[in-house]
Amino acid sequence: MKSSQGNKIRFALVPICMGMANVCLQKVDVLEPFYAQYRWAHAILLSMVGSIVSVILGWDHIKTPIMFMYSCFLKPLGHHGDQQSRLESFYQGQAHIYDDSRGKLLRGRKTMLRLCAAQLKDQIANGTTSQRPIWIDLGGGTGWNIEEMHTTFPIENFEKVILVDLTPSLCKIAEERFKRRGWNNVIVLCQDAATFETPFHMEGGVHLVTMSYSLSMMDGYFPVVDRVQSLLAPDGLYGVVDFYVSGKSNSPAEASSPQHNRQCNWFTRFFWNIWFDFDHINLAPGRRDYLEYKFGTIKSLNRRNHFVVPYVIQIPYYVWLGCSHARGHIMISSSPTFDIYSSSGSSNGSEYGGSSPKLGPGSVESPSTSLSMVEQLPRRRQWRLDYDSSLACHTQFRSYIYAFTWEDPRVDLQHIPLSRDDVMLVITSAGDNALEYAIAAQPKKIHCVDMNPCQNHLLELKLASIATLSYRDFWRMFGEGQHPHFSALLHDSISPQLSSYAFQYWSQHSDRFTHQFYKTGYSGLALIIFEWWSRATGITKDVERMCNAATIEEQERIWQQRVRPAILSPLVQKIMDNPMFMWNALGGEYICEQIPINQMNMFLKECTTREYVENTFDPIPSRSLFRNDQYFYYLCMMQQYTQRSCPTYLTEEGFNKLKNTDAMDAFRLHTDSIIDTLKSLPDNYLTRMVVMDHMDWFDPKEDPSQLYLEIIQMARTLQLDGRVYWRSAGTRPWYNTLFEKAGFQVELLTIRKPGQSTDRVNMYASFYQGTLKRKVSTTI
């Protein structure tokens, strides 16, 4: 408080000094005619006085950026015989302000450290890493990284921490910092990163190596990266954050596992490479390429730092977490993904004549890794299968369509006989129904398929959150739809269980949980429109009363008298007739010019749009109470769930069943089309398929052969008496005959009639089951 008052008094001296200067000038008779004629000189002098006084009074606040700009852009480096003398010349005058001047320039350091800490904690919990790991920070400078790591992974928990840097002035700052902290297990070595020596043997015994904006400053980076490879223990981690520019074409790492936002335009590639070269910082793509060649990738983020001029000047930087290739293979192979197809435990799928599955991003097979080594390691969950994220079929999706699933799993489970021996294929959507199946029966495998990568990002986040978070945090995220500390949870707890794909997505969209998650995604558009229309028509309070009604009679009365006249008005009907609204609100699996017109045409042959909407909504209020059973429409109207009205995976019992059993080990997430996923599966592998309403989106005039090929693949991969389940907007879908042609016996399970509901959603006119009775030719 006193300091704040002192600053106010000090800065009040600026106008006082300017006023005194003005009075003095007016008292000098000799200068008065001059200033009377040249008023601009008077203004300049007063400005100079004010500027000088301001600089003097505010020196503590501006000296850091001034000294930084002088050291980086104006100070001559001269000629030096070696790298150490050059670095010392550059940093000596600014060592004491280094940390204060780099906060906004060196972005991503905290992210890299938190990812490393989270991964270490996960490995320690799983018993794959020593309880007291060893950490080496190469190019650690003033020790800022080590002090920052202490906030997430206490330094006392490391057996040894070694900071290596070539600059004496920076090492001195680090030694003073650690002495103040009293960290006796931290050692500072002022040596070269490629050749440094320690008082004890370190080769093959280091659990973590980090490099923060130092790899780009090392002239000979090959021996440094090679040295790290020799230092790391089999379970060791390697974390790097640095500036970069991409090559003109994709790097080998991008070719095998494309990374979002990695490529730079031609101006960025040339400008930043030349700019940083003045300070002997080399951003050539080969440095990062060699890093990813020598190590497997666990996490990789590509970002832009635009602190100078926001969104105009953008400096590319990356955050990368890696491991040895052998360890990468072991991690994947010891996970459920190692046995992706086999239902009997075969490690290579040879029982079905299939090939080995694609490994996750960054994993590399090692011939030296034996199965016995794999079996000795604890099992790790790796749900996501690799995919090419640069393909147009994936890049067309900027977000998930569904933030919640729109099919009633209670009715599914009434008709689908599930057991622990079942192998399922389902459409991912938001993942709610797949989680419901896992809780109900714990099937052996659940293959979740979606062309939209963001839908799998969402399900992967749910799986990882269940595995790592408390029920309270999980409920706040997906029950209440908001969590103020989601970003911290993502980096510190959830990240080790996420693929690099999903982590990149959620780290860039961490604001989704700051306020009403279920209003995000394309399905969120319907919720936003409903909320706006409720306010415009004055029924907001009525909607709340209906959602919290104590009896069916009260709920139905509010619907008929207040809510229904507003939401089924002629204007709303016109909005629902618009295909663009139907796409954004209801979603779909494929994008083409005829979508969603194909599905609309199916029900328009049987009724009008108004009749279809009335048949959907009118029976719902009389079916069950919104507040304790009808969570689908409760969510749409209130933008959150309640403890009594929510999917089973959001109940504490369902959450614990997933968390404490092997139910989640069954999940495999395929980012692909249904037909291509089916083609990758062995014959006679599946027992159950749930394909929702996606077949409604095919054009009966143009796409019957395309859909028949998909149905043929269903028949090939299903065992005899295996079953496929689908919903449709039509009561008699045109493609039922294709199933019969492919050897299925088609059976109607439910059909919607006016005034009656088939389930708690009641959106679809029919629900069908196809049972495979015979195998037919795979040709049309």
CSV table of C-alpha atoms in Angstrom, one decimal, residues 151-487:
chain,number,residue,atom,x,y,z
A,151,THR,CA,5.5,-25.7,-8.4
A,152,THR,CA,4.3,-29.0,-10.0
A,153,PHE,CA,6.9,-31.6,-9.0
A,154,PRO,CA,8.8,-30.6,-5.9
A,155,ILE,CA,12.6,-30.6,-6.4
A,156,GLU,CA,13.0,-32.6,-3.1
A,157,ASN,CA,11.4,-35.5,-4.9
A,158,PHE,CA,14.3,-35.7,-7.4
A,159,GLU,CA,17.3,-37.8,-6.4
A,160,LYS,CA,19.5,-35.3,-8.4
A,161,VAL,CA,18.9,-32.3,-10.5
A,162,ILE,CA,21.8,-31.2,-12.8
A,163,LEU,CA,21.8,-27.9,-14.6
A,164,VAL,CA,24.3,-27.7,-17.5
A,165,ASP,CA,25.1,-24.4,-19.2
A,166,LEU,CA,28.1,-22.9,-20.9
A,167,THR,CA,27.7,-19.3,-19.8
A,168,PRO,CA,29.4,-18.5,-16.4
A,169,SER,CA,27.3,-15.4,-15.7
A,170,LEU,CA,24.0,-17.3,-16.0
A,171,CYS,CA,25.4,-20.3,-14.0
A,172,LYS,CA,26.3,-17.8,-11.2
A,173,ILE,CA,22.7,-16.6,-11.1
A,174,ALA,CA,21.5,-20.2,-10.9
A,175,GLU,CA,23.9,-21.1,-8.1
A,176,GLU,CA,22.7,-18.2,-6.0
A,177,ARG,CA,19.1,-19.1,-6.7
A,178,PHE,CA,19.5,-22.7,-5.5
A,179,LYS,CA,21.5,-21.6,-2.5
A,180,ARG,CA,18.7,-19.3,-1.4
A,181,ARG,CA,16.3,-22.3,-1.9
A,182,GLY,CA,18.5,-24.6,0.1
A,183,TRP,CA,18.3,-27.3,-2.6
A,184,ASN,CA,21.3,-29.6,-1.8
A,185,ASN,CA,20.4,-32.1,-4.5
A,186,VAL,CA,20.8,-29.5,-7.3
A,187,ILE,CA,24.2,-29.3,-9.1
A,188,VAL,CA,25.3,-26.5,-11.6
A,189,LEU,CA,27.8,-27.5,-14.2
A,190,CYS,CA,29.3,-24.8,-16.4
A,191,GLN,CA,30.2,-27.1,-19.2
A,192,ASP,CA,29.3,-27.9,-22.8
A,193,ALA,CA,26.1,-29.9,-23.2
A,194,ALA,CA,27.7,-32.4,-25.5
A,195,THR,CA,30.7,-33.3,-23.4
A,196,PHE,CA,29.8,-32.4,-19.8
A,197,GLU,CA,31.1,-34.7,-17.0
A,198,THR,CA,29.5,-35.4,-13.6
A,199,PRO,CA,31.0,-36.7,-10.4
A,200,PHE,CA,29.0,-39.9,-10.8
A,201,HIS,CA,28.0,-42.3,-13.6
A,202,MET,CA,24.9,-41.1,-15.4
A,203,GLU,CA,24.8,-43.0,-18.7
A,204,GLY,CA,21.5,-44.8,-19.1
A,205,GLY,CA,20.2,-43.7,-15.7
A,206,VAL,CA,18.6,-40.3,-16.3
A,207,HIS,CA,14.8,-40.2,-16.1
A,208,LEU,CA,14.3,-36.7,-17.5
A,209,VAL,CA,16.2,-34.4,-19.8
A,210,THR,CA,14.9,-30.9,-20.7
A,211,MET,CA,16.0,-28.2,-23.1
A,212,SER,CA,14.3,-24.8,-23.0
A,213,TYR,CA,15.2,-22.6,-26.0
A,214,SER,CA,18.7,-24.0,-26.0
A,215,LEU,CA,18.8,-26.5,-28.8
A,216,SER,CA,18.6,-23.8,-31.4
A,217,MET,CA,21.6,-22.0,-29.8
A,218,MET,CA,24.0,-24.9,-29.9
A,219,ASP,CA,26.3,-25.0,-32.9
A,220,GLY,CA,26.9,-28.7,-32.8
A,221,TYR,CA,23.5,-30.1,-32.0
A,222,PHE,CA,24.1,-33.6,-33.4
A,223,PRO,CA,26.4,-34.7,-30.5
A,224,VAL,CA,24.0,-33.0,-28.0
A,225,VAL,CA,21.0,-35.1,-29.1
A,226,ASP,CA,23.1,-38.2,-29.3
A,227,ARG,CA,24.4,-37.6,-25.8
A,228,VAL,CA,20.8,-37.3,-24.5
A,229,GLN,CA,20.0,-40.6,-26.1
A,230,SER,CA,22.9,-42.2,-24.2
A,231,LEU,CA,21.9,-40.6,-20.9
A,232,LEU,CA,18.2,-41.5,-20.9
A,233,ALA,CA,17.0,-44.5,-18.9
A,234,PRO,CA,14.7,-47.0,-20.8
A,235,ASP,CA,11.7,-45.2,-19.2
A,236,GLY,CA,13.3,-41.7,-19.6
A,237,LEU,CA,11.6,-38.6,-21.0
A,238,TYR,CA,13.0,-35.8,-23.2
A,239,GLY,CA,11.2,-32.4,-23.1
A,240,VAL,CA,12.1,-29.6,-25.5
A,241,VAL,CA,10.6,-26.2,-26.2
A,242,ASP,CA,12.2,-23.9,-28.8
A,243,PHE,CA,11.7,-21.6,-31.7
A,244,TYR,CA,11.5,-23.3,-35.1
A,245,VAL,CA,10.6,-22.8,-38.8
A,246,SER,CA,9.3,-25.6,-40.9
A,247,GLY,CA,10.8,-26.8,-44.2
A,248,LYS,CA,9.1,-26.2,-47.5
A,249,SER,CA,7.8,-29.7,-47.6
A,250,ASN,CA,6.5,-31.9,-44.8
A,251,SER,CA,9.1,-33.4,-42.4
A,252,PRO,CA,9.4,-37.2,-42.0
A,253,ALA,CA,7.5,-36.8,-38.6
A,254,GLU,CA,4.7,-35.0,-40.3
A,255,ALA,CA,4.5,-37.6,-43.1
A,256,SER,CA,4.0,-40.4,-40.5
A,257,SER,CA,1.9,-38.5,-38.0
A,258,PRO,CA,0.9,-35.1,-39.4
A,259,GLN,CA,0.9,-32.4,-36.8
A,260,HIS,CA,-1.5,-29.5,-36.6
A,261,ASN,CA,-0.2,-26.0,-37.5
A,262,ARG,CA,3.4,-27.1,-38.0
A,263,GLN,CA,3.9,-25.7,-41.5
A,264,CYS,CA,5.0,-22.1,-41.8
A,265,ASN,CA,4.4,-19.8,-44.9
A,266,TRP,CA,7.3,-18.8,-47.1
A,267,PHE,CA,7.8,-15.4,-45.5
A,268,THR,CA,7.8,-16.8,-41.9
A,269,ARG,CA,10.4,-19.5,-42.9
A,270,PHE,CA,12.8,-16.9,-44.4
A,271,PHE,CA,12.2,-14.0,-42.1
A,272,TRP,CA,12.6,-15.7,-38.7
A,273,ASN,CA,15.5,-17.8,-39.9
A,274,ILE,CA,17.4,-14.7,-40.9
A,275,TRP,CA,16.3,-12.6,-37.9
A,276,PHE,CA,17.4,-15.1,-35.3
A,277,ASP,CA,20.6,-15.8,-37.2
A,278,PHE,CA,21.9,-12.4,-36.2
A,279,ASP,CA,22.0,-13.6,-32.6
A,280,HIS,CA,23.6,-17.0,-33.6
A,281,ILE,CA,20.2,-18.8,-33.1
A,282,ASN,CA,19.7,-21.4,-35.8
A,283,LEU,CA,16.1,-22.3,-36.6
A,284,ALA,CA,16.9,-24.7,-39.5
A,285,PRO,CA,14.3,-27.5,-39.7
A,286,GLY,CA,17.0,-30.1,-39.5
A,287,ARG,CA,17.4,-29.7,-35.8
A,288,ARG,CA,13.8,-30.6,-35.0
A,289,ASP,CA,13.8,-33.3,-37.6
A,290,TYR,CA,16.9,-35.0,-36.1
A,291,LEU,CA,15.3,-34.8,-32.7
A,292,GLU,CA,12.2,-36.6,-33.9
A,293,TYR,CA,14.3,-39.0,-35.9
A,294,LYS,CA,16.3,-40.1,-32.8
A,295,PHE,CA,13.4,-40.3,-30.4
A,296,GLY,CA,9.7,-41.3,-30.4
A,297,THR,CA,7.1,-38.6,-29.9
A,298,ILE,CA,4.7,-38.6,-26.9
A,299,LYS,CA,3.3,-35.1,-27.3
A,300,SER,CA,3.9,-32.4,-29.8
A,301,LEU,CA,2.4,-28.9,-30.0
A,302,ASN,CA,3.0,-26.2,-32.6
A,303,ARG,CA,2.2,-22.7,-31.5
A,304,ARG,CA,2.7,-19.0,-32.5
A,305,ASN,CA,4.0,-16.3,-30.1
A,306,HIS,CA,2.5,-13.0,-31.1
A,307,PHE,CA,3.3,-10.8,-28.0
A,308,VAL,CA,5.0,-8.1,-30.0
A,309,VAL,CA,2.1,-7.1,-32.3
A,310,PRO,CA,-0.8,-9.6,-31.6
A,311,TYR,CA,-1.8,-11.7,-34.6
A,312,VAL,CA,0.5,-9.7,-36.9
A,313,ILE,CA,4.0,-10.7,-35.8
A,314,GLN,CA,4.0,-14.4,-34.9
A,315,ILE,CA,7.0,-16.3,-33.9
A,316,PRO,CA,6.7,-20.1,-34.4
A,317,TYR,CA,7.6,-22.3,-31.4
A,318,TYR,CA,7.0,-25.9,-30.5
A,319,VAL,CA,6.6,-28.0,-27.3
A,320,TRP,CA,7.7,-31.6,-27.6
A,321,LEU,CA,7.9,-34.5,-25.3
A,322,GLY,CA,9.6,-37.7,-26.4
A,323,CYS,CA,11.1,-40.9,-25.3
A,324,SER,CA,13.5,-43.6,-26.7
A,325,HIS,CA,12.2,-45.6,-29.7
A,326,ALA,CA,12.3,-48.8,-27.7
A,327,ARG,CA,10.3,-47.4,-24.9
A,328,GLY,CA,7.8,-46.0,-27.3
A,329,HIS,CA,7.3,-49.4,-28.8
A,330,ILE,CA,7.0,-51.0,-25.4
A,331,MET,CA,4.4,-48.4,-24.2
A,332,ILE,CA,2.2,-49.0,-27.2
A,333,SER,CA,2.7,-52.8,-27.3
A,334,SER,CA,2.0,-53.2,-23.6
A,335,SER,CA,-1.3,-51.4,-24.0
A,336,PRO,CA,-4.6,-52.8,-25.1
A,337,THR,CA,-3.8,-51.5,-28.6
A,338,PHE,CA,-1.2,-54.2,-28.9
A,339,ASP,CA,-4.0,-56.6,-29.2
A,340,ILE,CA,-6.3,-54.6,-31.4
A,341,TYR,CA,-8.2,-57.3,-33.2
A,342,SER,CA,-7.5,-60.6,-31.5
A,343,SER,CA,-10.2,-61.7,-29.0
A,344,SER,CA,-8.0,-64.5,-27.7
A,345,GLY,CA,-4.9,-62.5,-26.8
A,346,SER,CA,-2.9,-63.0,-29.9
A,347,SER,CA,-0.3,-60.2,-30.0
A,348,ASN,CA,-0.1,-59.8,-33.8
A,349,GLY,CA,-3.6,-60.6,-35.0
A,350,SER,CA,-2.3,-63.6,-36.9
A,351,GLU,CA,-5.1,-65.7,-35.7
A,352,TYR,CA,-7.3,-64.0,-38.2
A,353,GLY,CA,-4.6,-63.6,-40.8
A,354,GLY,CA,-4.5,-59.9,-40.2
A,355,SER,CA,-1.5,-57.6,-40.0
A,356,SER,CA,-0.3,-55.8,-37.0
A,357,PRO,CA,-2.2,-52.6,-36.2
A,358,LYS,CA,-1.0,-49.1,-36.8
A,359,LEU,CA,0.8,-47.8,-33.7
A,360,GLY,CA,0.0,-44.5,-32.1
A,361,PRO,CA,1.7,-41.2,-33.2
A,362,GLY,CA,5.4,-41.1,-32.7
A,363,SER,CA,5.8,-44.8,-31.9
A,364,VAL,CA,8.5,-46.8,-33.7
A,365,GLU,CA,8.9,-50.5,-33.8
A,366,SER,CA,12.1,-51.8,-32.3
A,367,PRO,CA,13.3,-55.3,-33.4
A,368,SER,CA,15.2,-55.6,-30.2
A,369,THR,CA,12.0,-55.4,-28.0
A,370,SER,CA,10.9,-58.9,-27.0
A,371,LEU,CA,7.5,-59.9,-25.9
A,372,SER,CA,8.8,-60.9,-22.6
A,373,MET,CA,10.0,-57.4,-22.0
A,374,VAL,CA,6.6,-56.1,-22.9
A,375,GLU,CA,4.9,-58.5,-20.5
A,376,GLN,CA,7.0,-57.2,-17.6
A,377,LEU,CA,5.8,-53.7,-17.9
A,378,PRO,CA,2.4,-52.5,-16.4
A,379,ARG,CA,-0.4,-52.1,-18.9
A,380,ARG,CA,-1.1,-48.6,-20.2
A,381,ARG,CA,-4.2,-47.3,-21.8
A,382,GLN,CA,-3.7,-46.1,-25.4
A,383,TRP,CA,-7.2,-45.8,-27.0
A,384,ARG,CA,-6.5,-43.8,-30.1
A,385,LEU,CA,-5.4,-45.3,-33.3
A,386,ASP,CA,-3.1,-43.3,-35.6
A,387,TYR,CA,-4.6,-41.5,-38.6
A,388,ASP,CA,-3.5,-38.9,-41.2
A,389,SER,CA,-4.9,-35.6,-39.9
A,390,SER,CA,-3.9,-33.7,-43.0
A,391,LEU,CA,-6.5,-35.5,-45.2
A,392,ALA,CA,-9.4,-33.3,-46.5
A,393,CYS,CA,-12.0,-35.7,-45.0
A,394,HIS,CA,-10.7,-34.7,-41.5
A,395,THR,CA,-9.6,-31.1,-42.0
A,396,GLN,CA,-13.2,-30.2,-43.1
A,397,PHE,CA,-14.2,-30.6,-39.4
A,398,ARG,CA,-13.2,-27.6,-37.3
A,399,SER,CA,-15.1,-28.8,-34.2
A,400,TYR,CA,-17.2,-31.6,-32.9
A,401,ILE,CA,-20.8,-31.7,-34.2
A,402,TYR,CA,-22.3,-33.4,-31.1
A,403,ALA,CA,-21.4,-32.3,-27.6
A,404,PHE,CA,-23.8,-34.9,-26.4
A,405,THR,CA,-25.3,-38.1,-27.8
A,406,TRP,CA,-28.9,-38.0,-29.1
A,407,GLU,CA,-29.8,-41.7,-28.9
A,408,ASP,CA,-31.4,-43.4,-25.9
A,409,PRO,CA,-29.1,-46.1,-24.6
A,410,ARG,CA,-31.7,-47.5,-22.3
A,411,VAL,CA,-33.7,-48.7,-25.2
A,412,ASP,CA,-30.5,-49.9,-26.9
A,413,LEU,CA,-29.7,-52.2,-24.0
A,414,GLN,CA,-33.3,-53.5,-23.9
A,415,HIS,CA,-32.8,-54.9,-27.4
A,416,ILE,CA,-29.1,-55.5,-27.6
A,417,PRO,CA,-27.9,-58.6,-25.7
A,418,LEU,CA,-24.5,-57.7,-24.5
A,419,SER,CA,-21.9,-59.8,-22.7
A,420,ARG,CA,-18.2,-59.7,-21.8
A,421,ASP,CA,-17.5,-61.8,-25.0
A,422,ASP,CA,-18.9,-59.2,-27.4
A,423,VAL,CA,-16.8,-57.2,-29.8
A,424,MET,CA,-18.7,-54.1,-30.9
A,425,LEU,CA,-18.4,-51.4,-33.5
A,426,VAL,CA,-20.3,-48.1,-32.8
A,427,ILE,CA,-20.3,-44.6,-34.2
A,428,THR,CA,-18.5,-42.4,-31.7
A,429,SER,CA,-20.8,-39.3,-31.6
A,430,ALA,CA,-20.1,-37.8,-28.2
A,431,GLY,CA,-19.2,-41.2,-26.8
A,432,ASP,CA,-22.0,-41.3,-24.2
A,433,ASN,CA,-23.7,-44.5,-25.5
A,434,ALA,CA,-20.4,-46.3,-25.9
A,435,LEU,CA,-19.6,-45.5,-22.3
A,436,GLU,CA,-23.1,-46.8,-21.4
A,437,TYR,CA,-22.4,-50.1,-23.1
A,438,ALA,CA,-19.1,-50.4,-21.2
A,439,ILE,CA,-20.7,-49.9,-17.9
A,440,ALA,CA,-23.6,-52.2,-18.6
A,441,ALA,CA,-21.8,-55.3,-19.9
A,442,GLN,CA,-18.0,-54.6,-20.1
A,443,PRO,CA,-17.7,-56.0,-23.7
A,444,LYS,CA,-14.3,-57.3,-24.8
A,445,LYS,CA,-13.8,-54.6,-27.4
A,446,ILE,CA,-15.7,-51.4,-28.4
A,447,HIS,CA,-14.5,-49.9,-31.7
A,448,CYS,CA,-15.7,-46.3,-31.9
A,449,VAL,CA,-15.6,-44.9,-35.4
A,450,ASP,CA,-16.0,-41.3,-36.6
A,451,MET,CA,-14.7,-39.4,-39.6
A,452,ASN,CA,-14.7,-36.2,-37.5
A,453,PRO,CA,-11.5,-36.2,-35.4
A,454,CYS,CA,-13.0,-33.8,-32.9
A,455,GLN,CA,-15.7,-36.4,-31.9
A,456,ASN,CA,-12.9,-38.8,-31.0
A,457,HIS,CA,-11.0,-36.0,-29.3
A,458,LEU,CA,-14.1,-35.6,-27.1
A,459,LEU,CA,-14.5,-39.3,-26.2
A,460,GLU,CA,-10.7,-39.5,-25.6
A,461,LEU,CA,-11.0,-36.6,-23.2
A,462,LYS,CA,-13.8,-38.3,-21.3
A,463,LEU,CA,-11.8,-41.6,-21.1
A,464,ALA,CA,-8.6,-39.8,-19.9
A,465,SER,CA,-10.6,-37.7,-17.4
A,466,ILE,CA,-12.2,-40.8,-15.9
A,467,ALA,CA,-8.9,-42.5,-15.6
A,468,THR,CA,-7.1,-39.5,-13.9
A,469,LEU,CA,-9.6,-37.2,-12.2
A,470,SER,CA,-11.8,-37.3,-9.1
A,471,TYR,CA,-15.5,-37.7,-9.6
A,472,ARG,CA,-16.0,-34.1,-8.5
A,473,ASP,CA,-13.8,-32.6,-11.1
A,474,PHE,CA,-15.2,-34.9,-13.8
A,475,TRP,CA,-18.8,-33.9,-12.8
A,476,ARG,CA,-17.9,-30.2,-13.0
A,477,MET,CA,-16.6,-30.7,-16.5
A,478,PHE,CA,-19.3,-32.9,-18.1
A,479,GLY,CA,-22.2,-32.6,-15.6
A,480,GLU,CA,-22.2,-28.9,-14.9
A,481,GLY,CA,-20.5,-28.1,-18.2
A,482,GLN,CA,-17.8,-25.8,-16.8
A,483,HIS,CA,-14.6,-26.1,-14.8
A,484,PRO,CA,-12.5,-23.0,-13.9
A,485,HIS,CA,-9.3,-25.0,-13.7
A,486,PHE,CA,-9.7,-27.2,-16.8
A,487,SER,CA,-6.4,-26.0,-18.3
